[in-house]
CSV table of C-alpha atoms and ligand atoms in Angstrom, one decimal:
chain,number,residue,atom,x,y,z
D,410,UNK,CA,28.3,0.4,8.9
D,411,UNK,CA,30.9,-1.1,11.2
D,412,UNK,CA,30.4,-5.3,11.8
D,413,UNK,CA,27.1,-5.5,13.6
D,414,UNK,CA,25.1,-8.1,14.8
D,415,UNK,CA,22.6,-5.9,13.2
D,416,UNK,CA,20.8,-7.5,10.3
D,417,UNK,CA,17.8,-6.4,8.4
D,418,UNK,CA,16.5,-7.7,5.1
D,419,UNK,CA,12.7,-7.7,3.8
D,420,UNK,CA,12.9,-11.5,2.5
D,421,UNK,CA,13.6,-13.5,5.9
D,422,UNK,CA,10.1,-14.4,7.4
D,423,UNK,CA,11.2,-14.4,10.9
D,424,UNK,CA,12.3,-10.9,10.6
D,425,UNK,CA,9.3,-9.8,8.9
D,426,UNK,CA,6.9,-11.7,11.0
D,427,UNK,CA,8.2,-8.6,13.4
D,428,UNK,CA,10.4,-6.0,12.1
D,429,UNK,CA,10.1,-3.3,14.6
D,430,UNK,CA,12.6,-4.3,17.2
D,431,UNK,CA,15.3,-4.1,14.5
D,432,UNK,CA,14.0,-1.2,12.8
D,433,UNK,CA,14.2,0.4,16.4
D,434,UNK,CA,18.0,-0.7,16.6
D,435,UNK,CA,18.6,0.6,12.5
D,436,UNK,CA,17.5,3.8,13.8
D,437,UNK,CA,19.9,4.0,16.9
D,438,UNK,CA,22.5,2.5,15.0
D,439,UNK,CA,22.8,2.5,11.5
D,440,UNK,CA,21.0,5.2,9.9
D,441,UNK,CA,22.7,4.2,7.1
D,442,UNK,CA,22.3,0.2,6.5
D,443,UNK,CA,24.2,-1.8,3.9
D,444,UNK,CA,23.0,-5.3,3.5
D,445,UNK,CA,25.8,-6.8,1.7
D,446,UNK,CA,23.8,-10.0,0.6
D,447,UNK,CA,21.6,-8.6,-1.0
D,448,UNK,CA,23.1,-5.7,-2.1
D,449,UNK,CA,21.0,-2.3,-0.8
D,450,UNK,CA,21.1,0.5,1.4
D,451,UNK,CA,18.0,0.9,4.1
D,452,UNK,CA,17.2,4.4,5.9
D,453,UNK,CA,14.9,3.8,9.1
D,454,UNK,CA,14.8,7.3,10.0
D,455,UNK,CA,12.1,9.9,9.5
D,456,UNK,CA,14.4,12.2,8.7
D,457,UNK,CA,16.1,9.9,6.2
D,458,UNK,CA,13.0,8.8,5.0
D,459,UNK,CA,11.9,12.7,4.6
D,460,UNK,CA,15.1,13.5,2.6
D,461,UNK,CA,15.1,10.8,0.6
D,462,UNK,CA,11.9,9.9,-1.0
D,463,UNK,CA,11.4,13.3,-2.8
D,464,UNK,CA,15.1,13.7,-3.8
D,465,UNK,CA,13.8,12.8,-7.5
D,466,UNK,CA,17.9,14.1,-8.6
D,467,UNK,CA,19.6,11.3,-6.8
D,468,UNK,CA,16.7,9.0,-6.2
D,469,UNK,CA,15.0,7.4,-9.6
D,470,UNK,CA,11.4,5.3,-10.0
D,471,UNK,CA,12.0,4.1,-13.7
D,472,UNK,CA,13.4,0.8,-12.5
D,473,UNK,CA,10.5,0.6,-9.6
D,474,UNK,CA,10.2,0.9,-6.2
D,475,UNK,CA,10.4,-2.7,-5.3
D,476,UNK,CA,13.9,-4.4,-4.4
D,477,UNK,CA,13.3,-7.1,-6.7
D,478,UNK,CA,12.1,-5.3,-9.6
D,479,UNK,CA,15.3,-2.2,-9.7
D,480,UNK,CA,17.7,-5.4,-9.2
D,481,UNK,CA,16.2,-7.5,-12.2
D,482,UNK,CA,16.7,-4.3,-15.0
D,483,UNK,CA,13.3,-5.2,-16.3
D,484,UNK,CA,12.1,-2.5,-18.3
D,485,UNK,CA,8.9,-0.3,-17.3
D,486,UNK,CA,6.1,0.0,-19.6
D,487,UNK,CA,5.9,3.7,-20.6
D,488,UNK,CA,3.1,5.5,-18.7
D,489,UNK,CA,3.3,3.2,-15.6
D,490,UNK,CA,3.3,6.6,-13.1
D,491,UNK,CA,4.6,5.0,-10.4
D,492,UNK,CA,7.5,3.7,-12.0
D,493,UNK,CA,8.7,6.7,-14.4
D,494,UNK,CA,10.5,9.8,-13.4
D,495,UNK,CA,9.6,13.8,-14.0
D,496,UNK,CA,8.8,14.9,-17.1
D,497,UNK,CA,6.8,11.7,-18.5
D,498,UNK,CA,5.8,10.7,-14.8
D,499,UNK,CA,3.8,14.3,-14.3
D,500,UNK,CA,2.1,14.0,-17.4
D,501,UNK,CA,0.6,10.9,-16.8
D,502,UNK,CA,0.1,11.4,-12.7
D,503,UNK,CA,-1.9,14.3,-13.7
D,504,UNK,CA,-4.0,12.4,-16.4
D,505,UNK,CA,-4.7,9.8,-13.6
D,506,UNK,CA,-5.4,12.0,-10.7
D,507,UNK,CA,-8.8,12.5,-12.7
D,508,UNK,CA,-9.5,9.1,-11.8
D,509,UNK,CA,-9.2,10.6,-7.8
D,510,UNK,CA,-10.6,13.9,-7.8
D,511,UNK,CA,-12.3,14.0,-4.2
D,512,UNK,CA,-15.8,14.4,-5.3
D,513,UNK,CA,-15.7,11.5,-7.5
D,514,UNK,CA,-14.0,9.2,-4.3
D,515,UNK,CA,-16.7,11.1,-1.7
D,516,UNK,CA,-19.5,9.7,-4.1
D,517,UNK,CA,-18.0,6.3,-4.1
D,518,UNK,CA,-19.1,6.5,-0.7
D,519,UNK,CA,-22.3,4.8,-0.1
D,520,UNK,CA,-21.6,2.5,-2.5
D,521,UNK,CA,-18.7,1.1,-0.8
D,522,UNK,CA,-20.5,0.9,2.8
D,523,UNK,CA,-23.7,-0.8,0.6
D,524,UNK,CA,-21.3,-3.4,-0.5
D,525,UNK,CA,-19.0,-3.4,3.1
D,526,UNK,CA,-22.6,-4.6,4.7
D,527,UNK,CA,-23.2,-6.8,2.0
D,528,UNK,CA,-20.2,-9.0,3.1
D,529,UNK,CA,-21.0,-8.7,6.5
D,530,UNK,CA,-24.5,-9.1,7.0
D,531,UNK,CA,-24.3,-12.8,6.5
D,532,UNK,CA,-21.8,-13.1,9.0
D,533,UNK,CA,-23.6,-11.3,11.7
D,534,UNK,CA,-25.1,-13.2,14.4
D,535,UNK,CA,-22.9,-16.3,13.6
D,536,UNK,CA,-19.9,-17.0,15.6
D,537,UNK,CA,-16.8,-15.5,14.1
D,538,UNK,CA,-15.8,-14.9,10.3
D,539,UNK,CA,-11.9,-14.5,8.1
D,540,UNK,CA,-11.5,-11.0,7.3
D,541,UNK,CA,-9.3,-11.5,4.5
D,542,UNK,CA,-12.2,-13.9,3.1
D,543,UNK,CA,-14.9,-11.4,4.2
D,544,UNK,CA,-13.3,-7.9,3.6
D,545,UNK,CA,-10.2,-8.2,2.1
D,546,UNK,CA,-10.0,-10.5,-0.6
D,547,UNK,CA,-13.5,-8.7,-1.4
D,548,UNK,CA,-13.8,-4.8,-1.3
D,549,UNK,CA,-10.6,-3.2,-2.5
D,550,UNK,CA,-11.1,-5.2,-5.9
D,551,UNK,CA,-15.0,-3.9,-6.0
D,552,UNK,CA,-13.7,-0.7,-5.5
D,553,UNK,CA,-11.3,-0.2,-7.7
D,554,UNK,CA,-14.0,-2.1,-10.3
D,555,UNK,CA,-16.4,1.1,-9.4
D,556,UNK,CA,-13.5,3.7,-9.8
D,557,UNK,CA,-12.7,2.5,-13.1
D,558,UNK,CA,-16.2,0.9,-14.3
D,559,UNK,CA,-15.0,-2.6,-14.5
D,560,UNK,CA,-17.7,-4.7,-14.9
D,561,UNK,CA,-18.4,-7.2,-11.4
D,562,UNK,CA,-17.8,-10.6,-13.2
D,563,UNK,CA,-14.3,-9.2,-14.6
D,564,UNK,CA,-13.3,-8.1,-10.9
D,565,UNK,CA,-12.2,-11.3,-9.1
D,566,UNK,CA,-9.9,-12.3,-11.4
D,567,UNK,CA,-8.2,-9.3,-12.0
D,568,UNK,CA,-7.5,-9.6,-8.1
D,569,UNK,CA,-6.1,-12.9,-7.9
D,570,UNK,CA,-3.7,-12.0,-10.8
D,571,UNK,CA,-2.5,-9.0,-8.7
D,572,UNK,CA,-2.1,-10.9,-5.3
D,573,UNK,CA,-0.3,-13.5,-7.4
D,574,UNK,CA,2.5,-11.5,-8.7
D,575,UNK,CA,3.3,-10.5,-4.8
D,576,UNK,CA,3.1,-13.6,-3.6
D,577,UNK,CA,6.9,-15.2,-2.6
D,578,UNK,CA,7.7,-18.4,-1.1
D,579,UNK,CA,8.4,-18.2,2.6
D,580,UNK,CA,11.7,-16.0,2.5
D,581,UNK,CA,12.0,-15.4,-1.5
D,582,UNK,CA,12.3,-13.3,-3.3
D,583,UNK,CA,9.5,-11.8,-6.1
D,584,UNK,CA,10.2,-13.2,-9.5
D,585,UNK,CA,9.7,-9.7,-11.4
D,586,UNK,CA,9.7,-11.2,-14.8
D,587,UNK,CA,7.3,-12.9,-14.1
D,588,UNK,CA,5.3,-10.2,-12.3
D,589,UNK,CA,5.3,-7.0,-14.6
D,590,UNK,CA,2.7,-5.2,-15.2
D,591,UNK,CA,-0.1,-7.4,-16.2
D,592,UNK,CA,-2.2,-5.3,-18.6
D,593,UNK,CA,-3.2,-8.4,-21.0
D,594,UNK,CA,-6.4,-9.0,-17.7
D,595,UNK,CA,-7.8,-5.6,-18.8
D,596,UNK,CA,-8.1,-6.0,-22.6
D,597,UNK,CA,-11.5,-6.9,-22.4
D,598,UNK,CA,-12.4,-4.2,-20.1
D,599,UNK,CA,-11.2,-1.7,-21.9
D,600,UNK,CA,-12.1,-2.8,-25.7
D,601,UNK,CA,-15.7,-3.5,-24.4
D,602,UNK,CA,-15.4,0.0,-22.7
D,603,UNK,CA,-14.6,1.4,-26.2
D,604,UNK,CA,-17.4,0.5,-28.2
D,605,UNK,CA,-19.8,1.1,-25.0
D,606,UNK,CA,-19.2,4.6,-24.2
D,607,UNK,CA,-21.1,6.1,-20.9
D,608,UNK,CA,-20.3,9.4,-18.8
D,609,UNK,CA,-17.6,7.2,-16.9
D,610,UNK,CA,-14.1,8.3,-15.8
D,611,UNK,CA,-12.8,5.6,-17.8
D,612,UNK,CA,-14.9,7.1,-21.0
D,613,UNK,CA,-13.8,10.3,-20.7
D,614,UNK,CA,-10.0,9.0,-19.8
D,615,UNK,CA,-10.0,7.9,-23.7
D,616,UNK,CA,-11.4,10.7,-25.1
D,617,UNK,CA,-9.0,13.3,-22.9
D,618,UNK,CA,-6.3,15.7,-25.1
D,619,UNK,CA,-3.6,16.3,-23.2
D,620,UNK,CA,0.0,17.9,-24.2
D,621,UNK,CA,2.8,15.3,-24.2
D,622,UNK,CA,6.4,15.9,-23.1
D,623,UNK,CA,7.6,16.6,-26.6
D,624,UNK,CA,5.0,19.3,-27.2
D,625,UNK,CA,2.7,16.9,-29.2
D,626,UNK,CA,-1.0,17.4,-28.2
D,627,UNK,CA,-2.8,13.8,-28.7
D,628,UNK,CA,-5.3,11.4,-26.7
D,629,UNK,CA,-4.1,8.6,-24.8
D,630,UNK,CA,-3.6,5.3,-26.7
D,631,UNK,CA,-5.4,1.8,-25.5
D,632,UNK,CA,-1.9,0.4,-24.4
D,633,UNK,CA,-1.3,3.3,-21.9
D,634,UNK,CA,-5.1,2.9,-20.6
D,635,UNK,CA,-4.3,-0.5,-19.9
D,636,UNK,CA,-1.1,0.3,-17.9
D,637,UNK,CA,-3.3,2.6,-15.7
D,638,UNK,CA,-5.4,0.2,-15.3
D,639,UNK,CA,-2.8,-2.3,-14.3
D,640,UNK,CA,-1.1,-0.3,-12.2
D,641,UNK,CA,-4.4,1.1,-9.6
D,642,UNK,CA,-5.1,-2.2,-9.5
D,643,UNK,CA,-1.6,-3.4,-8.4
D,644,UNK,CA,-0.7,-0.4,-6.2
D,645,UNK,CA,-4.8,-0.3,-4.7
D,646,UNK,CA,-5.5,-4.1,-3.6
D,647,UNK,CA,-3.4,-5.8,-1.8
D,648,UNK,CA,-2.3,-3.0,0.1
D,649,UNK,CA,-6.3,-1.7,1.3
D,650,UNK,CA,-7.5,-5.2,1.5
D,651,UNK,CA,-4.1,-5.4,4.3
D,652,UNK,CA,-5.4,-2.7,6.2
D,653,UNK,CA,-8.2,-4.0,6.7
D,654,UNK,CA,-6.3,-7.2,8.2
D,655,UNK,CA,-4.9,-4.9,10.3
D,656,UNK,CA,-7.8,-3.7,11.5
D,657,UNK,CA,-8.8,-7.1,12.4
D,658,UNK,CA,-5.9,-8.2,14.1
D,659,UNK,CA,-5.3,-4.7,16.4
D,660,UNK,CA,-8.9,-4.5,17.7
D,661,UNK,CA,-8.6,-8.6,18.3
D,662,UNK,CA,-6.3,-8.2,20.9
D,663,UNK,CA,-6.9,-8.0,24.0
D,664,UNK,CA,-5.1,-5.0,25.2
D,665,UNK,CA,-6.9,-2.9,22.2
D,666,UNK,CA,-10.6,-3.8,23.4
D,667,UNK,CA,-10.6,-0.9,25.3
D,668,UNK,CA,-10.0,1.3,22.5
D,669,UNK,CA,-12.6,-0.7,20.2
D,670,UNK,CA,-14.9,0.2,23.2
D,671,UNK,CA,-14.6,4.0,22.5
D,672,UNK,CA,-15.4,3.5,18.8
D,673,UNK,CA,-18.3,1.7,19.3
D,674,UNK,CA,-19.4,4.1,22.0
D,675,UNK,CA,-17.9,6.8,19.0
D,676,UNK,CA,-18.1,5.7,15.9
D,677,UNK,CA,-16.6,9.0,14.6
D,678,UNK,CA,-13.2,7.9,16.5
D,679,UNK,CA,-13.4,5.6,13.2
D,680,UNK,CA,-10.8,7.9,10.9
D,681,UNK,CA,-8.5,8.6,13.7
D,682,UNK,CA,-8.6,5.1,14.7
D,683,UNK,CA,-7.4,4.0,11.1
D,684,UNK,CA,-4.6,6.9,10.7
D,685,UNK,CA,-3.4,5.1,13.7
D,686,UNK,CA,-3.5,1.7,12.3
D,687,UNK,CA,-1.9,2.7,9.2
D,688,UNK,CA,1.3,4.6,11.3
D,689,UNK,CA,1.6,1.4,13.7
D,690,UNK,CA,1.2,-1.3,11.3
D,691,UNK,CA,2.0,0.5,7.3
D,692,UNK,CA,0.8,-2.4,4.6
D,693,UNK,CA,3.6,-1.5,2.2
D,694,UNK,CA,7.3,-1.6,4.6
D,695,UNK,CA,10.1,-0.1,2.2
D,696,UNK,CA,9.7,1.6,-0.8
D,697,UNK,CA,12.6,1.4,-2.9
D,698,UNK,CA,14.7,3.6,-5.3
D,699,UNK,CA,17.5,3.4,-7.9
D,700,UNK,CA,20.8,5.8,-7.2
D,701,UNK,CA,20.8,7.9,-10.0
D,702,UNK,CA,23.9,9.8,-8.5
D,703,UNK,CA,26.4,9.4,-5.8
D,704,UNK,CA,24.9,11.1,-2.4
D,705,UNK,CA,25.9,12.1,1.0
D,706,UNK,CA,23.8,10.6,3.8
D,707,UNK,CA,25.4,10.7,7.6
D,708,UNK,CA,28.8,11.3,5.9
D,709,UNK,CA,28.6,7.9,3.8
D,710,UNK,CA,28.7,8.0,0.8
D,711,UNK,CA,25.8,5.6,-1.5
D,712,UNK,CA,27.2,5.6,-4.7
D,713,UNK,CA,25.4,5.8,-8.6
D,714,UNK,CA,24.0,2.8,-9.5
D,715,UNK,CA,22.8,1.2,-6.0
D,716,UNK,CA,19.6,0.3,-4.7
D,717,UNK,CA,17.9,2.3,-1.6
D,718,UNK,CA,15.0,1.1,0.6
D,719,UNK,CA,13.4,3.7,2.6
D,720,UNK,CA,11.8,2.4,5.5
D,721,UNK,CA,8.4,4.0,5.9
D,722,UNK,CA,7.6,1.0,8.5
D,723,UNK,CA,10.3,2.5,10.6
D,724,UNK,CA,9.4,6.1,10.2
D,725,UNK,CA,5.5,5.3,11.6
D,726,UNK,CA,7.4,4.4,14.7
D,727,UNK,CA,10.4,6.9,14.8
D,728,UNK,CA,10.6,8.3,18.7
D,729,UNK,CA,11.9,11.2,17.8
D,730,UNK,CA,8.2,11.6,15.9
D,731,UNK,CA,5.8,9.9,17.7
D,732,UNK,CA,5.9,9.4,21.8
D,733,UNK,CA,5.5,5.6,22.9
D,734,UNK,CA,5.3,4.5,18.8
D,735,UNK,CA,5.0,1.1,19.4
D,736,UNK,CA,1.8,1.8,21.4
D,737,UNK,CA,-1.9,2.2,19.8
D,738,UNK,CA,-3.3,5.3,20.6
D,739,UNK,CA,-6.6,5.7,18.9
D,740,UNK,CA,-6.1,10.1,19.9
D,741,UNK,CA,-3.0,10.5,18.5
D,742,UNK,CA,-3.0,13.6,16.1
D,743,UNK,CA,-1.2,12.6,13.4
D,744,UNK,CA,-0.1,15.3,11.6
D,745,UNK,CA,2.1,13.7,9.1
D,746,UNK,CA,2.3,10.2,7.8
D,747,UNK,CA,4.7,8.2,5.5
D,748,UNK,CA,2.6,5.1,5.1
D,749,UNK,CA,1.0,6.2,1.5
D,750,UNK,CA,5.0,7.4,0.9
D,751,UNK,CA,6.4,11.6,0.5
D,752,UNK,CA,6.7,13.9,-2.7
D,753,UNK,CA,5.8,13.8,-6.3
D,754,UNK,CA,4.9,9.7,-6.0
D,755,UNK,CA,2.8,10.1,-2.7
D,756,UNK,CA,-0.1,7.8,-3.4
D,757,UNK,CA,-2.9,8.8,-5.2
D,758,UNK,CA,-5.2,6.4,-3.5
D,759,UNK,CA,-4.8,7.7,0.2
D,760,UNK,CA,-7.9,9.2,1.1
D,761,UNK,CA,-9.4,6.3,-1.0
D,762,UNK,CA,-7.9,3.6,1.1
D,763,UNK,CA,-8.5,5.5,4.3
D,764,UNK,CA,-12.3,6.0,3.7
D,765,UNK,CA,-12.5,1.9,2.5
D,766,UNK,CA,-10.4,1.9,5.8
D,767,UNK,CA,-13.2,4.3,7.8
D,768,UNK,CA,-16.3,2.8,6.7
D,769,UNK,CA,-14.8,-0.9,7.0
D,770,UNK,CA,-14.3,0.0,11.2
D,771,UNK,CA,-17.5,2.0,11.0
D,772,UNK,CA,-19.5,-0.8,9.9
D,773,UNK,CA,-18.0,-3.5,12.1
D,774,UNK,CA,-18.5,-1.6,15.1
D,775,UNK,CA,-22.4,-1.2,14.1
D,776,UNK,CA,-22.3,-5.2,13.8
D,777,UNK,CA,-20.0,-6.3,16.8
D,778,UNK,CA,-20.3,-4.4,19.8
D,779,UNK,CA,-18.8,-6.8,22.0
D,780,UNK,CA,-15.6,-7.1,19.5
D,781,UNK,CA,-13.6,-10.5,18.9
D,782,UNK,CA,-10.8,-12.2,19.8
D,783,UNK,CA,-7.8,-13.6,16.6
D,784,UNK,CA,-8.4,-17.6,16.2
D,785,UNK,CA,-4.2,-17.4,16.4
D,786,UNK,CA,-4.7,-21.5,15.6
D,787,UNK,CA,-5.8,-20.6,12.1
D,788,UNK,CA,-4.2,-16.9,11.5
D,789,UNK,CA,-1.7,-16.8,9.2
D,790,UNK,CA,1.2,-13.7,8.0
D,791,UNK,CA,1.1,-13.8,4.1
D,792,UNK,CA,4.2,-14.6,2.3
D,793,UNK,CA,5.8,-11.3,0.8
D,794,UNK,CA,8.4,-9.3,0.7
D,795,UNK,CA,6.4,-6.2,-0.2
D,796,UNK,CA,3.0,-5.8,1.5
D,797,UNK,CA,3.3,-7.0,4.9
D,798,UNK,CA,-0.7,-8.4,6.1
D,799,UNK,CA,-2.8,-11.4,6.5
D,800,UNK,CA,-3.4,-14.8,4.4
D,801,UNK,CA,-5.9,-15.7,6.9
D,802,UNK,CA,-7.0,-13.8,9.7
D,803,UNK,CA,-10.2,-15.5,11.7
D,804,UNK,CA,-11.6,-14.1,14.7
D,805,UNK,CA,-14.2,-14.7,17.1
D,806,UNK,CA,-17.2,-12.8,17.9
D,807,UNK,CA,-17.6,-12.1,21.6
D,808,UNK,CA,-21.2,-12.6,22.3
A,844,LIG,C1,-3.5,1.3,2.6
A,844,LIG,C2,-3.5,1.4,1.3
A,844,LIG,C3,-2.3,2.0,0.5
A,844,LIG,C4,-1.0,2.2,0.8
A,844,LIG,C5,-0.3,1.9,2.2
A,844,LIG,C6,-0.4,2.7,-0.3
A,844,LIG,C7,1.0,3.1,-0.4
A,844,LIG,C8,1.5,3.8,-1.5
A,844,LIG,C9,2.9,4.3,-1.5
A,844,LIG,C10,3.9,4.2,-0.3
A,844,LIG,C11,3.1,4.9,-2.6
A,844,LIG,C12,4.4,5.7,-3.1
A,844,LIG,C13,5.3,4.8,-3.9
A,844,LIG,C14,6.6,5.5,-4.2
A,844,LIG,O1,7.0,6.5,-3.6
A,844,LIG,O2,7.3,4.9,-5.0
A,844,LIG,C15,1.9,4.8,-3.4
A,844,LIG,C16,1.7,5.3,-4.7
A,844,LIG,C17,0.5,5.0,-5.5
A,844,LIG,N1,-0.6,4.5,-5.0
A,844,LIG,FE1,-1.0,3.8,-3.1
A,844,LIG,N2,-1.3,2.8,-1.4
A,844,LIG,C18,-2.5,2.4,-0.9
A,844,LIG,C19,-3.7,2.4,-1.6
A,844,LIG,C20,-3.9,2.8,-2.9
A,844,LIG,C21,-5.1,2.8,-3.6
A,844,LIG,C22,-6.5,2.3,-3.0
A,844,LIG,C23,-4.9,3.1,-4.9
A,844,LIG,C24,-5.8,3.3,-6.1
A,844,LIG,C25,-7.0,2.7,-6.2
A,844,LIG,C26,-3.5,3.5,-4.9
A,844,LIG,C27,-2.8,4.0,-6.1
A,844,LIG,C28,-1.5,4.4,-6.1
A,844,LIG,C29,-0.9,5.0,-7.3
A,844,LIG,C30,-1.5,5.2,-8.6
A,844,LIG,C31,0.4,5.4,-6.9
A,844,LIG,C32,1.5,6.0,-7.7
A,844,LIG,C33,1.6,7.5,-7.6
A,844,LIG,C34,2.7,8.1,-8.3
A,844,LIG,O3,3.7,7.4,-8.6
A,844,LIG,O4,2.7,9.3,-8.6
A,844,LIG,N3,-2.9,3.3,-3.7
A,844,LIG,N4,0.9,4.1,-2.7
């Protein structure tokens, strides 16, 4: 932590617009970062990142993950799973987790690549097409409606209303009281889901007894149904519908075609492919904690009370993991993976956003053959300072 040149925050554009040199230099030379405007310590190691995010007795979730959110002190709606700690946080991870068992997401399935080649069939034989318009902006949100049985006219909105609250102005900051859980865009859903019970998750998600923390047996009440709801939707959306920007903008350039060639030649290369995509370019950078306890980390201390981002951005591309990580290497076996995070809060949605991920790439390559090329004159990086992707990403079909 000696005076640096060194300066990393998650807020200033032309930092974020490419992070990976100074993440490389974090690494080398700050293991431990303190960023004394804003107030936080940043770990860009694997190692660190391995340590830290499952240390639930120094590192806390009740304030969020999100620098913006532990700085403001807004307080967490009960139930929120992703921001609570052990005991409550169990209890309702493993009422939700019913919501992801992998026969439920394996029969999602076709239904996802029916509605994948509904958004692309229109485009196909035309000259070149937005994927956030076409893919992302449009099948996380679908989705997550079939998941949860949220009817397709309710879906759009409840997706603008979650991209909103991410949404910064270039270099700002998120403005968290204004972007807590929104549960008020589900009321409908779930009251119209009440007095129209069907065999659906959701259905069964009211009816379910479970044993509370305090001993209590009971069902779940409408206020915490609508903080699940709330809280797929926030955690699901933005991030898959990024990957699939991603996807967009690696196999657009030109020094990738060759590896779009194999898939097409391949298409099972397809889950591979997106494992990569996800270590090279991870949606969601830092995921942040509250110091719960003073703790020990190179020989520094970072005292109670502080604020932690652990770089999983920097961990995809940690040398001492991965040879030549800044590379894409469509064979790579990865083994391990910090994108979807490590430990009791490791994404429940993984294997959902990699198979939206899978049959995305799949489908594509069954369309375009010959691949595309970016329109760079009308791409443009989407203002966060959370999940790192696309506002608009054209490309252009090679014909
Ligand atoms: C590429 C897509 C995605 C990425 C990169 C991603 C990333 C993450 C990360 C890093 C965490 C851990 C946060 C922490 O440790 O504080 C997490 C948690 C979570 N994610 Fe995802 N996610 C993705 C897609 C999804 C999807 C599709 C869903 C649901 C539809 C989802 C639902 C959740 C939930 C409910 C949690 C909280 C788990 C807990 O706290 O126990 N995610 N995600």
């Amino acid at each position: 932590m000696t005076a640096t040149d060194l300066y990393w925050d998650p807020f200033r554009h032309d930092i974020w617009v490419d992070p990976y040199p100074i993440y490389k230099r974090l690494r080398a030379e700050a293991p431990v970062y303190y960023n004394d405007e804003h107030d936080f310590y940043a770990f860009a190691r694997w190692d660190d990142v391995d340590r830290g995010l499952p240390d639930i007795e120094h590192f806390s979730n009740a304030r969020g993950n999100i620098y913006e959110f532990i700085k403001s002190g807004i307080e967490m709606p009960p139930g929120s799973v992703i921001f609570e700690d052990p005991p409550s946080h169990d209890i309702h991870r493993r009422l939700v987790s019913r919501l992801f068992s992998p026969g439920g997401i394996r029969a999602l399935e076709p239904k996802i690549r029916d509605y994948v080649a509904r958004q692309l069939d229109p485009v196909h034989g035309g000259d070149g097409f937005d994927v956030i318009d076409i893919l992302s902006d449009k099948v996380p949100m679908r989705v997550i409606g079939m998941l949860v049985g949220i009817p397709e006219q309710m879906q759009q909105s409840v997706r603008d209303r979650t991209v909103a609250n991410l949404k910064t102005e270039e270099g700002g900051k998120i403005d968290a009281e204004a972007s807590q859980i929104a549960t008020d865009i589900f009321e409908s859903y779930i009251d119209w889901r009440i007095a129209n019970p069907s065999d659906d998750i959701m259905t069964k998600l009211l009816g379910v007894e479970f044993e509370d923390h305090d001993g209590t047996t009971r069902k779940l009440t409408r206020e915490e149904i609508l903080v699940y709801c709330a809280v797929i939707a926030g955690a699901g959306n933005e991030t898959t519908g990024q990957l699939m920007g991603w996807i967009g903008k690696i196999f657009g350039e030109e020094n990738n075609h060759a590896q779009y060639q194999e898939v097409v030649a391949d298409p099972s290369l397809s889950a591979k492919a997106v494992e990569e995509i996800l270590r090279l370019e991870p949606v969601g950078q830092a995921v942040g904690r509250y110091v719960t306890k003073d703790v020990e980390f190179h020989g520094q201390t970072i005292p109670e009370g502080s604020t932690a981002l652990f770089i999983v951005g920097s961990a995809g591309r940690d040398e001492s993991k991965f040879a030549n990580p800044d590379d894409l290497d469509i064979h790579r076996d990865i083994t391990a993976q910090r994108t979807f995070g490590y430990g009791l809060h490791y994404c429940l949605g993984a294997n959902l956003a990699r198979m939206e991920g899978r049959i995305v790439l799949e489908e594509l390559v069954k369309r375009f053959p010959k691949g595309w090329d970016v329109d760079w004159s009308g791409a443009k990086l989407a203002s966060t300072s959370t999940v790192r992707g696309w506002e608009k990403l054209p490309i252009v079909l090679r014909k």
